[in-house]
Each structure stands twice: as C-alpha cells, then as structure tokens.
C-alpha cells in the first residue's frame, strides 16, 4: 500500500474519531478491521508450514503442524497466567520485531541489518502508539504491572521515549538503507498523527491492518507464487478463508468468555493476548 493510500486512510480514521463519539462504534470498527484484515495474515501458517516441510502448496494442516500449534498455544497461555509481567515484556519485544518485519522485508543487503531496522522501527511505533494514550493503557495494564510508579515514570518521560526511539529509527534507516529515509520518515509522521488524533483502538487497528497485515499478505502471496505460478489473490483468499474463520471464531469465543467470567484483566487485554499468541505462532516458520 503506497503512501498516499495510507494518508487517505489516516485522514479518514481521524475524521471518524472526531465525528463519532461512541465507544461501541469505535470497538466495532476496530474489531471489524482486525478480524477482516488483521487476522487472515496469520491464517496462512498451515499453508506456509506445508510449503517449508514438503515444498507443496496444500491447505490441509498436517498432524505435525497441529501438535506444534497446540503445544505452543497451551504453553503461551499458561505462561501468561503464571508470569504475566514477563509475558507482557515478551509480547512487546516480539511485537516490536514483527511489526517492523514487513516494513523492511526488502531493505538493506544483510539479514542482521533487516532485523535491526525492524526492531528499532517497531519499538518506535509501539512507543508512539502506547504512550500517546498512557491513561487508557494504565487502566488496561494495571492488573498486570501492579505498579503506579511505573506509569508515573512513563508519564514523566513519555516525550523523551517517543522522541528518542523515533530519532533512533530514522538514524538507523539513514545509516543502513538511505534510499528508504524519505518514505519511512514520512510514514512515521503519518503514524504520529494517527496515534495522537484517533482513539487508541482505531489507531492500533489502522496500523495493524494497513501498515502490517496487508503488506504481510502480499509478501506471503508473492512467496507462494514461487510454488504455484497460477495462484492469484482470489485463490489465495479462498485457501486461507477456513483458517481465518477458525481464528476469528476462537478469538470471539475467548473474548466473550473473558467478559462472561469477569476476568481480572480487561477483555480488551485478553483480546490482545490472543493477538499476541497469533503473532508468536506466525513467527515459528
């Protein structure tokens, strides 16, 4: 997705946030975006596993894949229950890399440079996104962090953190892949506007879907075309649709259960934990 398309989406998100003052509408729009555009990019995992394992483009999930997924799901959820603070830190770390991964998939000339650019850029984006809405973040995360001093420190230093991480990202791009400097700097400005002038859920959903998931789907499609040159976008969507629906159903069930059972954590955090799980699973291939 090019810069001008993203600009239009950001302006539309800002306009919607100012015209519609309804938490229910905000949750519905953000949730719909994540479910329709965000979740499907992780639904390719069984297909990609088959390509890596057998070099064949088959849709059916193999027994080995299911075993790996079930073990990872159980382990990750148990880890969140037993060690929530460590799990939160791990989630932020893998998200920093994962969000930057698609941004620099064709950047630099060495793998380690791509990894470095991805995590520095992703860390900047997370700081811009989360610290712009620190009051909301505190309400959500206090049951996990359980430290008012931590949020007081973040509030005191949020501008320093946002500025320094953004400067680090721009500096890293200038050093390792200067031809991307104008594009990435412009997009960071767009994200600053998005995160500061929209609701936190809308900001996350727009970023997650149009900066990360859409590009990830296109890169996955390009990779799978090496196996099947006749594969087009429509056929690709049909192949991942069953797993997308399963993922959406699972997220919906767990989120509804969290509300019904009145977990100590906000249902929104439970939803993000499940999104984090899908992020982790997508990294295993």
JSON list of C-alpha atoms in Angstrom, two decimals, residues 104-114 117 176-177 179-180:
[
{"chain": "A", "resi": 104, "resn": "UNK", "atom": "CA", "xyz": [11.85, -3.79, 5.87]},
{"chain": "A", "resi": 105, "resn": "UNK", "atom": "CA", "xyz": [11.44, -7.13, 4.14]},
{"chain": "A", "resi": 106, "resn": "UNK", "atom": "CA", "xyz": [13.18, -5.80, 1.01]},
{"chain": "A", "resi": 107, "resn": "UNK", "atom": "CA", "xyz": [15.55, -3.42, 2.79]},
{"chain": "A", "resi": 108, "resn": "UNK", "atom": "CA", "xyz": [19.31, -3.49, 3.35]},
{"chain": "A", "resi": 109, "resn": "UNK", "atom": "CA", "xyz": [21.77, -6.03, 1.99]},
{"chain": "A", "resi": 110, "resn": "UNK", "atom": "CA", "xyz": [22.34, -8.23, 5.04]},
{"chain": "A", "resi": 111, "resn": "UNK", "atom": "CA", "xyz": [19.86, -10.11, 7.25]},
{"chain": "A", "resi": 112, "resn": "UNK", "atom": "CA", "xyz": [21.15, -8.64, 10.51]},
{"chain": "A", "resi": 113, "resn": "UNK", "atom": "CA", "xyz": [20.55, -5.12, 9.18]},
{"chain": "A", "resi": 114, "resn": "UNK", "atom": "CA", "xyz": [16.95, -6.02, 8.37]},
{"chain": "A", "resi": 117, "resn": "UNK", "atom": "CA", "xyz": [15.86, -1.94, 11.33]},
{"chain": "A", "resi": 176, "resn": "UNK", "atom": "CA", "xyz": [21.65, 1.14, 6.76]},
{"chain": "A", "resi": 177, "resn": "UNK", "atom": "CA", "xyz": [19.31, 1.95, 3.85]},
{"chain": "A", "resi": 179, "resn": "UNK", "atom": "CA", "xyz": [17.02, 5.26, -0.03]},
{"chain": "A", "resi": 180, "resn": "UNK", "atom": "CA", "xyz": [14.15, 4.48, 2.38]}
]
